[in-house]
């Protein structure tokens, strides 16, 4: 299996990221201006969420450019982990943004100062943001599935998290307009919690991958079955895997008839390697031959 998507798919991935950048720029400016003018803390919190995604988009664009570089003298296994590092950065960014929103909303709720109703314009902007982010999520997830990039999937789900937070914001603003003025900062606090929770999930997963987390059990079982199905392979042991962004690095000992020549054993190991790489998202297979 080719570890790199086709140029057309790479171009589609770049376009999806730039579209996300454009949408986040427009929505961030619109939310901040309207939120400050309308007196809605929830809308301003949602704007900060969009701003964090905007920064995340630029990090993702940078990672996409570097992750497809060929191996060099300093990176013998390639640069795939640029994407993992970017996912970690995105997660920490969202975690920090969420904590900031929670603190701000909590301070306003507990201050004891009477809260004023917001302007109706804030509700219309929240609904527009909700629709825009949901459409962006569906488009980006489609492209991410075609490119098979976990980082782009993460970025798409950021848009869905934005859509969910915009729904909470719209409900909070609507409640504020109905006379329950405390619902606006409460919505801001809920947005902060959602953002922080999403960030923690992405950061934790990326951290595990950077610590050489193994592939999932189903993938390991499929790799083992492919190796055992290779003609000449009589057994497999010490099969180890570690993730390299969306690819997998495999180390394995192959049990081969000890009466075969070195050349024959090499051909069997080479065939096993090619079979695995053509059927699974495997970057490379390091084989060791054990005679039996």
Coordinates of C-alpha atoms in Angstrom, one line a residue:
X1 CA 0.0 0.0 0.0
X2 CA 1.4 3.4 -1.0
X3 CA 1.9 5.4 2.2
X4 CA 1.3 8.7 0.4
X5 CA -2.0 9.7 -1.2
X6 CA -2.1 10.7 -4.8
X7 CA -1.3 14.3 -5.8
X8 CA -5.0 15.0 -6.5
X9 CA -6.0 13.8 -3.0
X10 CA -3.2 15.9 -1.4
X11 CA -4.5 18.9 -3.3
X12 CA -8.0 18.2 -2.1
X13 CA -6.7 18.0 1.5
X14 CA -4.9 21.4 1.1
X15 CA -8.1 22.9 -0.3
X16 CA -10.2 21.6 2.6
X17 CA -7.7 23.2 5.1
X18 CA -7.7 26.5 3.3
X19 CA -11.5 26.5 3.2
X20 CA -11.5 25.9 7.0
X21 CA -9.2 28.8 7.4
X22 CA -11.4 31.1 5.4
X23 CA -14.6 30.0 7.2
X24 CA -12.9 30.4 10.6
X25 CA -11.6 33.9 9.7
X26 CA -15.0 35.2 8.7
X27 CA -16.8 33.6 11.6
X28 CA -14.3 34.7 14.2
X29 CA -14.5 38.3 13.2
X30 CA -18.3 38.2 12.9
X31 CA -18.6 36.6 16.3
X32 CA -16.2 38.8 18.2
X33 CA -17.7 42.1 16.7
X34 CA -21.3 40.9 17.3
X35 CA -20.6 39.4 20.7
X36 CA -19.0 42.5 22.1
X37 CA -21.6 44.8 20.6
X38 CA -24.5 42.6 21.7
X39 CA -23.0 41.9 25.1
X40 CA -23.0 38.1 24.7
X41 CA -20.2 36.3 26.6
X42 CA -21.2 33.0 25.0
X43 CA -20.8 34.4 21.5
X44 CA -17.4 35.8 22.4
X45 CA -16.4 32.4 23.9
X46 CA -17.5 30.7 20.6
X47 CA -15.4 33.2 18.7
X48 CA -12.3 32.2 20.8
X49 CA -13.1 28.6 19.9
X50 CA -13.2 29.5 16.2
X51 CA -9.9 31.5 16.7
X52 CA -8.3 28.4 18.3
X53 CA -9.4 26.4 15.3
X54 CA -8.0 29.0 13.0
X55 CA -4.6 28.7 14.6
X56 CA -5.0 24.9 14.5
X57 CA -5.6 25.1 10.7
X58 CA -2.3 26.8 10.2
X59 CA -0.5 24.2 12.3
X60 CA -2.2 21.5 10.3
X61 CA -1.1 23.1 7.0
X62 CA 2.5 23.3 8.2
X63 CA 2.4 19.7 9.4
X64 CA 0.9 18.5 6.1
X65 CA 3.8 20.1 4.2
X66 CA 6.5 18.6 6.3
X67 CA 5.0 15.1 6.9
X68 CA 5.3 14.1 3.2
X69 CA 9.0 14.9 3.0
X70 CA 11.2 11.9 2.0
X71 CA 13.6 10.3 4.5
X72 CA 16.8 12.3 5.0
X73 CA 20.0 12.0 7.0
X74 CA 18.3 13.2 10.2
X75 CA 15.0 11.3 9.7
X76 CA 15.7 7.8 8.4
X77 CA 12.1 6.8 8.8
X78 CA 10.6 9.8 7.1
X79 CA 8.6 12.7 8.6
X80 CA 5.2 11.1 9.3
X81 CA 5.3 12.1 12.9
X82 CA 5.0 15.7 12.1
X83 CA 1.2 15.0 11.9
X84 CA 1.3 13.3 15.3
X85 CA 3.1 16.3 16.8
X86 CA 0.7 18.7 15.2
X87 CA -2.3 16.7 16.7
X88 CA -0.6 17.0 20.1
X89 CA -0.2 20.8 19.6
X90 CA -3.9 21.1 18.5
X91 CA -5.0 19.2 21.5
X92 CA -3.0 21.3 24.0
X93 CA -4.3 24.5 22.2
X94 CA -7.9 23.4 22.6
X95 CA -7.3 22.4 26.2
X96 CA -5.9 25.8 27.1
X97 CA -8.7 27.6 25.3
X98 CA -11.3 25.6 27.1
X99 CA -9.8 26.3 30.5
X100 CA -9.7 30.0 29.8
X101 CA -13.4 30.0 28.8
X102 CA -14.4 28.1 31.9
X103 CA -12.6 30.6 34.2
X104 CA -14.1 33.6 32.4
X105 CA -17.7 32.3 32.5
X106 CA -17.4 31.1 36.1
X107 CA -16.1 34.5 37.2
X108 CA -19.1 36.3 35.6
X109 CA -21.7 33.8 37.0
X110 CA -20.3 34.1 40.6
X111 CA -19.6 37.9 40.6
X112 CA -23.1 38.7 41.9
X113 CA -23.5 41.5 39.4
X114 CA -26.9 41.7 37.6
X115 CA -26.6 40.4 34.1
X116 CA -28.1 42.4 31.2
X117 CA -30.0 40.8 28.3
X118 CA -28.1 40.4 25.0
X119 CA -29.1 41.8 21.6
X120 CA -31.1 39.6 19.3
X121 CA -28.4 39.9 16.6
X122 CA -26.2 37.5 18.7
X123 CA -28.8 34.7 18.2
X124 CA -28.7 35.1 14.4
X125 CA -24.9 35.0 14.3
X126 CA -24.9 31.9 16.5
X127 CA -27.3 30.1 14.2
X128 CA -25.3 31.1 11.1
X129 CA -22.2 29.8 12.8
X130 CA -23.9 26.5 13.6
X131 CA -24.9 25.9 10.0
X132 CA -21.5 26.9 8.6
X133 CA -19.6 24.7 10.9
X134 CA -21.8 21.6 10.4
X135 CA -21.4 22.0 6.6
X136 CA -17.7 22.4 7.0
X137 CA -17.5 19.3 9.2
X138 CA -19.2 17.1 6.6
X139 CA -17.0 18.4 3.8
X140 CA -13.7 18.0 5.7
X141 CA -14.6 14.5 7.0
X142 CA -15.2 13.3 3.5
X143 CA -11.9 14.6 2.3
X144 CA -10.1 13.2 5.4
X145 CA -11.5 9.8 4.7
X146 CA -10.3 9.8 1.2
X147 CA -6.8 11.0 2.1
X148 CA -6.7 8.7 5.2
X149 CA -5.2 11.3 7.5
X150 CA -5.9 11.2 11.2
X151 CA -4.8 14.8 11.5
X152 CA -7.4 15.9 9.0
X153 CA -10.0 13.8 10.7
X154 CA -9.1 15.5 14.0
X155 CA -9.5 18.9 12.2
X156 CA -12.9 17.9 10.8
X157 CA -14.1 16.9 14.3
X158 CA -12.9 20.3 15.5
X159 CA -15.5 21.8 13.1
X160 CA -18.2 19.4 14.5
X161 CA -17.2 20.5 18.1
X162 CA -17.6 24.1 17.0
X163 CA -21.1 23.2 15.6
X164 CA -22.1 21.6 18.9
X165 CA -20.8 24.6 20.8
X166 CA -22.6 27.0 18.6
X167 CA -25.8 25.0 19.3
X168 CA -25.2 25.4 23.0
X169 CA -24.5 29.1 22.5
X170 CA -27.7 29.6 20.5
X171 CA -29.7 28.0 23.2
X172 CA -28.0 30.1 25.9
X173 CA -28.6 33.3 24.0
X174 CA -32.2 32.3 23.3
X175 CA -32.7 31.7 27.1
X176 CA -31.1 35.0 27.8
X177 CA -33.5 36.8 25.5
X178 CA -36.4 34.9 27.2
X179 CA -35.4 36.5 30.5
X180 CA -33.0 34.0 31.9
X181 CA -29.9 36.2 31.7
X182 CA -27.6 33.7 33.5
X183 CA -27.9 31.3 30.6
X184 CA -25.5 33.3 28.4
X185 CA -22.4 32.9 30.7
X186 CA -23.6 29.3 31.5
X187 CA -23.5 28.6 27.7
X188 CA -20.0 30.1 27.6
X189 CA -18.9 27.8 30.4
X190 CA -20.3 24.7 28.7
X191 CA -18.5 25.7 25.5
X192 CA -15.3 25.9 27.5
X193 CA -15.8 22.4 28.9
X194 CA -16.5 20.9 25.5
X195 CA -13.5 22.6 24.0
X196 CA -11.2 21.4 26.8
X197 CA -12.6 17.8 26.7
X198 CA -12.0 17.6 22.9
X199 CA -8.4 19.0 23.3
X200 CA -7.6 16.5 26.1
X201 CA -8.7 13.6 23.9
X202 CA -6.6 14.6 20.9
X203 CA -3.5 15.4 23.0
X204 CA -3.7 12.1 24.9
X205 CA -4.0 10.0 21.7
X206 CA -1.1 11.9 20.1
X207 CA 1.0 11.5 23.2
X208 CA 0.5 7.7 23.1
X209 CA 1.5 7.6 19.4
X210 CA 4.6 9.6 20.1
X211 CA 5.5 6.9 22.7
X212 CA 5.4 4.2 20.1
X213 CA 1.9 2.9 20.7
X214 CA 1.2 -0.4 18.9
X215 CA -1.4 -0.8 16.2
X216 CA -4.9 -2.0 17.3
X217 CA -5.4 -5.7 17.9
X218 CA -7.4 -6.2 14.6
X219 CA -4.7 -4.7 12.5
X220 CA -2.0 -6.7 14.2
X221 CA -4.1 -9.9 13.7
X222 CA -4.5 -9.0 10.0
X223 CA -0.7 -8.5 9.6
X224 CA 0.0 -11.8 11.3
X225 CA -2.5 -13.6 9.1
X226 CA -0.9 -12.1 5.9
X227 CA 2.6 -13.1 7.0
X228 CA 1.5 -16.7 7.8
X229 CA -0.3 -16.9 4.4
X230 CA 3.0 -16.2 2.6
X231 CA 4.3 -19.4 0.9
X232 CA 7.4 -20.6 2.8
X233 CA 6.5 -19.0 6.1
X234 CA 6.0 -21.7 8.7
X235 CA 5.5 -19.5 11.7
X236 CA 5.7 -16.0 13.1
X237 CA 6.8 -14.7 16.5
X238 CA 8.0 -11.5 18.2
X239 CA 5.6 -9.5 16.0
X240 CA 5.8 -5.9 17.1
X241 CA 4.2 -2.7 15.7
X242 CA 4.4 1.0 16.4
X243 CA 2.5 3.8 14.9
X244 CA 4.0 6.4 12.6
X245 CA 1.1 8.9 12.2
X246 CA -1.3 7.0 9.9
X247 CA 1.3 4.4 9.0
X248 CA 2.6 1.4 11.0
X249 CA 6.2 0.2 11.4
X250 CA 6.5 -3.6 11.8
X251 CA 9.2 -5.8 13.2
X252 CA 8.8 -9.6 13.0
X253 CA 10.7 -12.9 13.2
X254 CA 9.7 -15.3 10.4
X255 CA 10.2 -19.1 10.9
X256 CA 11.4 -20.6 7.6
X257 CA 12.7 -24.1 6.7
X258 CA 16.3 -24.2 7.8
X259 CA 17.3 -26.4 4.8
X260 CA 16.6 -23.7 2.3
X261 CA 19.4 -21.5 1.0
X262 CA 20.0 -18.0 2.2
X263 CA 18.8 -16.7 -1.2
X264 CA 15.5 -18.7 -0.9
X265 CA 15.0 -17.5 2.7
X266 CA 15.6 -13.9 1.6
X267 CA 13.0 -14.2 -1.2
X268 CA 10.4 -15.6 1.2
X269 CA 11.0 -12.7 3.6
X270 CA 10.8 -10.2 0.8
X271 CA 7.6 -11.6 -0.4
X272 CA 6.1 -11.5 3.1
X273 CA 7.1 -7.9 3.4
X274 CA 5.5 -6.9 0.1
X275 CA 2.3 -8.7 0.9
X276 CA 1.9 -6.9 4.2
X277 CA 2.7 -3.5 2.8
X278 CA 0.3 -3.9 -0.1
X279 CA -2.6 -5.0 2.1
X280 CA -2.2 -2.9 5.3
X281 CA -1.3 0.8 6.1
X282 CA 2.3 -0.3 6.8
X283 CA 5.3 1.9 6.2
X284 CA 7.9 -0.8 6.4
X285 CA 8.5 -4.3 7.7
X286 CA 11.8 -5.3 9.3
X287 CA 12.1 -9.1 9.1
X288 CA 14.4 -11.5 10.9
X289 CA 14.7 -15.1 9.6
X290 CA 14.7 -18.0 12.1
X291 CA 15.4 -21.5 10.7
X292 CA 13.1 -24.3 11.8

